[in-house]
Each structure stands twice: as C-alpha cells, then as structure tokens.
C-alpha cells in the first residue's frame, strides 16, 4: 500500500475493511447465538499417558452458525472479548458444563476426576465473577471439585493481586486451576510462586515436532523439571501419534495427555458414551 493515487484503495485497506466488517457481523450474530441455541460444548478426554485411562476432560466451545458454518472459538472468542459478550458466553459455558457434569454423575459422583473450563482474562477480572460462578455451581447441585479452570500465563501477569485473590477463593471451594499453553506466554515464571496450581498444560506447539526437534525435547524436559519442583501434574496437549505418546512416556511416565491420538473433542452425547465405555 505505497503511494497510490487518491481514490485508489490499496489491497491492504480493502482487506482491513473486510476484517472489520466481518468482526461487526460476527459480533451481531454472536449476540443471538445463545438464544438461538447455536453454541454447543464439546469435550476432549485428558488421559493417563501410560494406561490411556480417562482422567479428566476439557470443555471446548463450538458455534454452529445459522449459515451452516462451524466457527472456531479461535475466531469468535476474540470478538466476544472485544465486545463484552464474553461474560454472557462465559456464564453460559459454565452453566452448561455444570448441567452436563450433573447428567454424567451417578449418585453425585462423576466417573472422571474433573471437567476443565477455559476462562478468558476478561472473565476473571470481572467483579462479580466469583459470586456468580459459585451460585451457578451450587444451583446445579454438582460437587465444585468436579470443575477446574484453565487460564493462560497472560492472565496471571495482569492484575495479579486481584487475580490471586480470586484464585485462592476458588481454591478454598475445591476448584483448581490449570495453566494453559504453558511456555508460550511470558518469560517470567515468578507467578509460579504466587499462585497454587493443579496442573501445567504443555502447549501443542512444543509437542508437534517432539520426535525430530531436539530443542523441543529440551524445552519439554525443562517444563517437566519445573513441574516437578512445584509439584504440578503435567498434561501434554496435541498428542497426535503413538510415537509422540511413547516419547513423552519415556520422558515422564506420570504425565497425562490430550490429543487426537486418543480422541478429538466430542459432542456431549458421544462423550457420555465414551464415559460409559460404549465406544
Ligand atoms: P486451547 O485451550 O489451547 O484448546 C486446545 C485446542 O487444541 C482446541 O482447539 C483443541 O480442539 C485442539 N486440539 C486438541 N487435540 C489436538 C491435537 O491432537 N492436534 C491439534 N492440532 N489440535 C488439537 P479449539 O477447540 O479450536 O479451541 C481453540 C481455543 O479456543 C482454545 O485453545 C481456547 O483458547 C479457546 N476456547 C475454546 N473454548 C473456550 C471457552 O469456552 N471459553 C474461552 N474463553 N475460550 C475457549
Ligand atoms: Ca485450554
Ligand atoms: Ca491449550
Ligand atoms: Ca492453545
């Protein structure tokens, strides 16, 4: 988009214009998505790296747009965060996850340890988040210990005092936190001292080339060492092949993993069947 005559729109401008239009349209549609029942929760098992027993599951949001398209959370969550819709969507996710946990529990017991829910930094920073969330969990009648929250390192860097308070309040209710995408955010690890976590999730970008890239092997080893020091469980994300699983098992047999090798994210019915051992 260098010197162009007046009235000539550069490719760059056209592209930006389209992006803004798309975002505005998406925000408009997203506003109605909840009422129209277009949002769905999918669940992806988190399994023991050795036995492949299901240990927990991560909740992943899906949007079936009325046009028939499936819109990725990677595309619409940022739009939701920009527009404050994230609070409404986040509340729906928590309520719906609690409802599913209730359905899958027998005599008040979930057959797996927990279901984790992704939180955006905007949600955690919202003044009424703790009270609203606890009210929703109590209303659902489930055991709060069945829920864990996933947050990224960036969440821990800003507003740390407020964040620290809220995390401890949840911890006192039995709700643990997982650090998502570990190693991709900030270089400072000082937050590890200030918060109590349950698990570290190794980002899939470190796992992808683990069989061929010695640097990734070194990074994963370093993360495993940190986790050991702080007594955190470790979950490797994005494990797609048996060879990757084996390599990770060799590095630490107490690890857990999540990835297409065991299962893609499943809709609630298919996940329930998996829990019952029907698939
Ligand atoms: P994330 O939390 O890092 O989630 C893991 C992503 O990795 C998911 O993408 C999942 O489908 C994908 N994945 C799992 N196993 C594999 C694998 O073996 N290979 C590969 N290539 N990918 C794998 P997804 O479902 O598209 O979600 C994208 C992101 O959207 C999530 O990244 C999370 O940051 C965000 N997100 C999803 N649901 C929610 C939600 O309810 N609330 C918020 N705030 N964010 C959400
Ligand atoms: Ca996550
Ligand atoms: Ca992740
Ligand atoms: Ca990620």
XYZ file of C-alpha atoms and ligand atoms in Angstrom:
328
model
C 0.000 0.000 0.000
C 2.557 2.529 -1.049
C 1.930 5.721 -2.955
C -1.359 5.253 -4.681
C -3.418 7.974 -6.189
C -6.368 9.425 -4.417
C -9.482 7.334 -4.706
C -7.447 4.210 -5.182
C -7.918 1.789 -2.362
C -4.978 -0.410 -1.570
C -5.324 -4.136 -1.105
C -4.394 -3.574 2.490
C -7.289 -1.196 3.055
C -9.741 -3.496 1.328
C -8.550 -6.331 3.483
C -8.808 -4.320 6.706
C -12.236 -3.148 5.705
C -13.351 -6.728 5.182
C -11.893 -7.778 8.515
C -13.729 -5.028 10.370
C -16.968 -5.811 8.562
C -16.587 -9.491 9.371
C -15.962 -8.691 13.023
C -19.007 -6.429 13.224
C -21.195 -9.010 11.532
C -19.837 -11.721 13.786
C -20.480 -9.677 16.908
C -24.055 -9.098 15.770
C -24.636 -12.809 15.140
C -22.877 -13.823 18.318
C -25.315 -11.724 20.302
C -28.089 -14.052 19.175
C -26.134 -17.261 19.159
C -27.010 -18.182 22.733
C -30.743 -17.533 22.343
C -30.769 -19.448 19.087
C -29.052 -22.403 20.674
C -26.160 -22.200 18.258
C -23.458 -22.691 20.884
C -22.503 -26.218 21.869
C -19.989 -27.665 24.235
C -17.602 -30.345 23.070
C -15.436 -32.378 25.414
C -11.987 -33.794 24.868
C -10.649 -36.534 27.155
C -7.448 -35.999 29.133
C -5.838 -39.404 29.655
C -3.067 -41.114 31.590
C -0.033 -41.352 29.292
C 0.656 -44.978 30.200
C -2.739 -46.593 30.614
C -4.790 -44.179 28.479
C -7.435 -44.203 31.182
C -9.636 -41.120 31.066
C -8.621 -38.806 33.868
C -10.472 -35.602 33.018
C -11.894 -33.675 30.093
C -11.567 -30.192 28.636
C -14.661 -28.236 27.616
C -14.325 -26.704 24.157
C -16.871 -24.292 22.779
C -18.348 -24.683 19.293
C -20.523 -22.321 17.304
C -22.813 -23.765 14.640
C -23.634 -20.588 12.772
C -27.095 -20.361 11.171
C -25.392 -20.258 7.766
C -24.359 -23.853 8.409
C -20.740 -22.947 9.012
C -18.852 -24.045 12.097
C -16.976 -21.122 13.549
C -13.843 -21.822 15.543
C -13.511 -20.418 19.054
C -10.116 -19.125 17.965
C -12.072 -16.760 15.674
C -15.057 -15.785 17.783
C -13.653 -15.684 21.322
C -11.504 -12.631 20.476
C -14.606 -10.900 19.062
C -16.545 -11.820 22.191
C -13.756 -10.408 24.356
C -13.765 -7.122 22.468
C -17.496 -6.673 22.884
C -18.086 -7.786 26.469
C -20.191 -10.663 25.119
C -17.546 -12.892 26.655
C -19.277 -12.536 30.026
C -22.606 -13.790 28.745
C -20.974 -16.573 26.755
C -18.730 -17.485 29.672
C -21.694 -17.744 32.020
C -23.461 -19.996 29.528
C -20.395 -22.239 29.215
C -20.153 -22.686 32.992
C -23.859 -23.361 33.398
C -23.929 -25.828 30.526
C -20.790 -27.616 31.729
C -22.342 -27.977 35.213
C -25.518 -29.347 33.651
C -23.542 -31.963 31.736
C -21.497 -32.911 34.795
C -24.799 -33.420 36.634
C -26.087 -35.662 33.840
C -22.945 -37.777 33.789
C -22.743 -38.202 37.546
C -24.217 -41.207 39.238
C -25.240 -40.779 42.850
C -23.463 -37.438 42.790
C -20.213 -38.921 41.524
C -18.621 -38.025 38.212
C -16.836 -41.054 36.695
C -13.751 -38.915 35.965
C -11.811 -36.504 38.171
C -12.847 -33.242 36.575
C -14.095 -31.233 33.651
C -11.974 -28.186 32.885
C -13.339 -24.921 31.544
C -11.347 -22.274 29.654
C -11.509 -18.788 31.115
C -10.697 -15.571 29.345
C -8.777 -12.934 31.302
C -11.772 -10.633 30.937
C -13.998 -13.058 32.798
C -11.705 -13.482 35.774
C -11.243 -9.723 36.036
C -14.999 -9.131 36.217
C -16.046 -8.079 39.730
C -18.942 -10.482 40.167
C -17.311 -13.475 38.504
C -16.620 -15.428 41.669
C -20.054 -14.975 43.243
C -21.923 -15.639 40.014
C -19.895 -18.713 39.251
C -20.289 -20.200 42.719
C -24.029 -19.516 42.589
C -24.289 -21.315 39.245
C -22.332 -24.281 40.568
C -24.454 -24.523 43.714
C -27.694 -24.204 41.730
C -26.600 -27.108 39.554
C -26.097 -29.288 42.610
C -22.758 -30.692 41.447
C -19.641 -31.075 43.555
C -17.433 -27.998 42.911
C -14.381 -30.277 42.939
C -15.501 -31.637 39.544
C -14.633 -28.298 37.961
C -11.260 -26.863 37.127
C -10.447 -23.674 35.284
C -7.843 -23.274 32.549
C -6.103 -19.921 32.332
C -3.124 -18.788 30.293
C 0.028 -17.207 31.648
C -1.038 -13.796 30.356
C -3.960 -13.830 32.796
C -1.518 -14.236 35.651
C 0.600 -11.278 34.659
C -2.009 -8.553 34.686
C -3.948 -7.502 37.769
C -2.134 -10.137 39.700
C -3.338 -9.146 43.153
C -6.990 -9.304 42.213
C -6.374 -12.490 40.241
C -4.508 -14.034 43.139
C -7.415 -13.331 45.479
C -9.980 -14.872 43.172
C -7.881 -17.949 42.501
C -7.449 -18.536 46.252
C -11.162 -18.098 46.820
C -11.899 -20.741 44.194
C -9.191 -22.975 45.654
C -10.893 -22.804 49.031
C -14.064 -24.072 47.337
C -12.104 -27.021 45.964
C -11.817 -25.619 42.445
C -8.316 -25.954 40.994
C -6.625 -24.086 38.161
C -4.616 -25.371 35.214
C -2.038 -23.248 33.403
C -2.893 -23.444 29.716
C -0.409 -23.133 26.828
C 2.470 -23.203 29.280
C 5.680 -21.743 27.922
C 4.136 -19.642 25.166
C 3.218 -16.550 27.154
C 5.605 -14.574 29.275
C 9.211 -15.284 30.033
C 8.759 -14.600 33.725
C 7.945 -17.573 35.871
C 7.568 -15.596 39.075
C 3.820 -16.154 39.117
C 4.521 -19.805 39.921
C 5.486 -18.664 43.418
C 2.381 -16.601 43.932
C -0.361 -18.981 42.878
C -1.276 -22.519 43.648
C -1.990 -24.589 40.582
C -3.083 -28.083 39.934
C -1.523 -28.783 36.530
C 0.555 -27.325 33.754
C -0.557 -27.916 30.179
C 2.334 -28.055 27.717
C 1.333 -26.213 24.579
C 0.898 -28.317 21.461
C 3.490 -26.252 19.606
C 6.152 -27.944 21.778
C 4.737 -31.404 21.134
C 4.260 -31.172 17.378
C 7.925 -31.785 16.430
C 8.994 -33.601 19.578
C 10.264 -36.566 17.523
C 12.524 -34.520 15.284
C 13.416 -31.299 17.088
C 15.940 -31.576 19.896
C 15.112 -28.040 21.035
C 11.536 -29.057 21.702
C 12.753 -32.096 23.614
C 14.914 -29.797 25.738
C 12.020 -27.413 26.355
C 9.666 -30.187 27.377
C 12.319 -31.554 29.728
C 12.720 -28.107 31.277
C 8.953 -27.800 31.756
C 8.853 -31.259 33.360
C 11.606 -30.183 35.776
C 9.724 -27.032 36.745
C 6.547 -29.033 37.261
C 8.366 -31.487 39.484
C 9.814 -28.682 41.622
C 6.402 -27.165 42.154
C 4.649 -30.490 42.419
C 2.320 -29.901 39.474
C 0.759 -32.516 37.287
C 1.629 -32.183 33.608
C -0.698 -32.539 30.636
C 0.774 -32.601 27.126
C -1.556 -31.082 24.540
C -1.845 -32.023 20.886
C -0.519 -35.584 21.001
C -1.407 -36.983 17.595
C 0.706 -40.103 17.143
C 1.653 -43.193 19.101
C 5.330 -42.323 18.575
C 4.799 -38.945 20.272
C 2.952 -40.603 23.139
C 5.745 -43.099 23.601
C 8.426 -40.434 23.520
C 6.584 -38.462 26.212
C 6.008 -41.533 28.323
C 9.753 -42.162 28.220
C 10.338 -38.637 29.477
C 7.831 -38.880 32.329
C 5.551 -41.798 32.939
C 3.353 -39.840 35.339
C 2.206 -37.425 32.673
C -1.232 -37.036 31.126
C -2.072 -36.171 27.571
C -4.798 -34.797 25.425
C -4.917 -35.123 21.665
C -6.287 -36.644 18.511
C -4.394 -39.893 19.175
C -6.873 -40.781 21.906
C -9.820 -38.665 20.793
C -10.839 -35.457 19.091
C -13.210 -33.213 21.028
C -16.606 -34.978 21.098
C -20.132 -33.673 21.415
C -21.773 -34.284 24.783
C -23.650 -37.432 23.709
C -20.624 -39.092 22.209
C -18.501 -38.121 25.188
C -21.113 -39.589 27.560
C -20.994 -42.850 25.588
C -17.234 -42.894 25.880
C -17.521 -42.413 29.640
C -19.859 -45.390 29.836
C -17.394 -47.408 27.804
C -19.836 -47.770 24.927
C -17.426 -46.658 22.240
P -6.883 -24.339 23.911
O -7.481 -24.086 25.242
O -5.396 -24.392 23.832
O -7.538 -25.702 23.416
C -6.837 -26.739 22.784
C -7.086 -26.728 21.301
O -6.320 -27.769 20.708
C -8.535 -26.999 20.920
O -8.852 -26.193 19.792
C -8.498 -28.478 20.536
O -9.536 -28.869 19.675
C -7.151 -28.563 19.889
N -6.584 -29.914 19.887
C -6.794 -30.917 20.778
N -6.061 -32.010 20.462
C -5.367 -31.700 19.348
C -4.410 -32.418 18.543
O -4.060 -33.569 18.795
N -3.893 -31.742 17.474
C -4.248 -30.466 17.166
N -3.691 -29.893 16.098
N -5.141 -29.754 17.913
C -5.680 -30.369 18.987
P -10.247 -25.442 19.652
O -11.316 -26.347 20.194
O -10.353 -24.969 18.252
O -10.117 -24.220 20.632
C -9.252 -23.150 20.335
C -9.111 -22.220 21.503
O -10.322 -21.524 21.786
C -8.778 -22.924 22.821
O -7.398 -23.233 22.851
C -9.189 -21.885 23.838
O -8.177 -20.926 23.997
C -10.377 -21.216 23.159
N -11.637 -21.719 23.753
C -12.310 -22.864 23.483
N -13.423 -22.973 24.242
C -13.444 -21.860 25.035
C -14.353 -21.372 26.059
O -15.359 -21.992 26.425
N -14.027 -20.170 26.639
C -12.912 -19.459 26.286
N -12.686 -18.275 26.900
N -12.064 -19.879 25.339
C -12.319 -21.068 24.720
Ca -7.444 -24.911 27.183
Ca -4.060 -25.097 25.469
Ca -3.684 -23.112 22.630
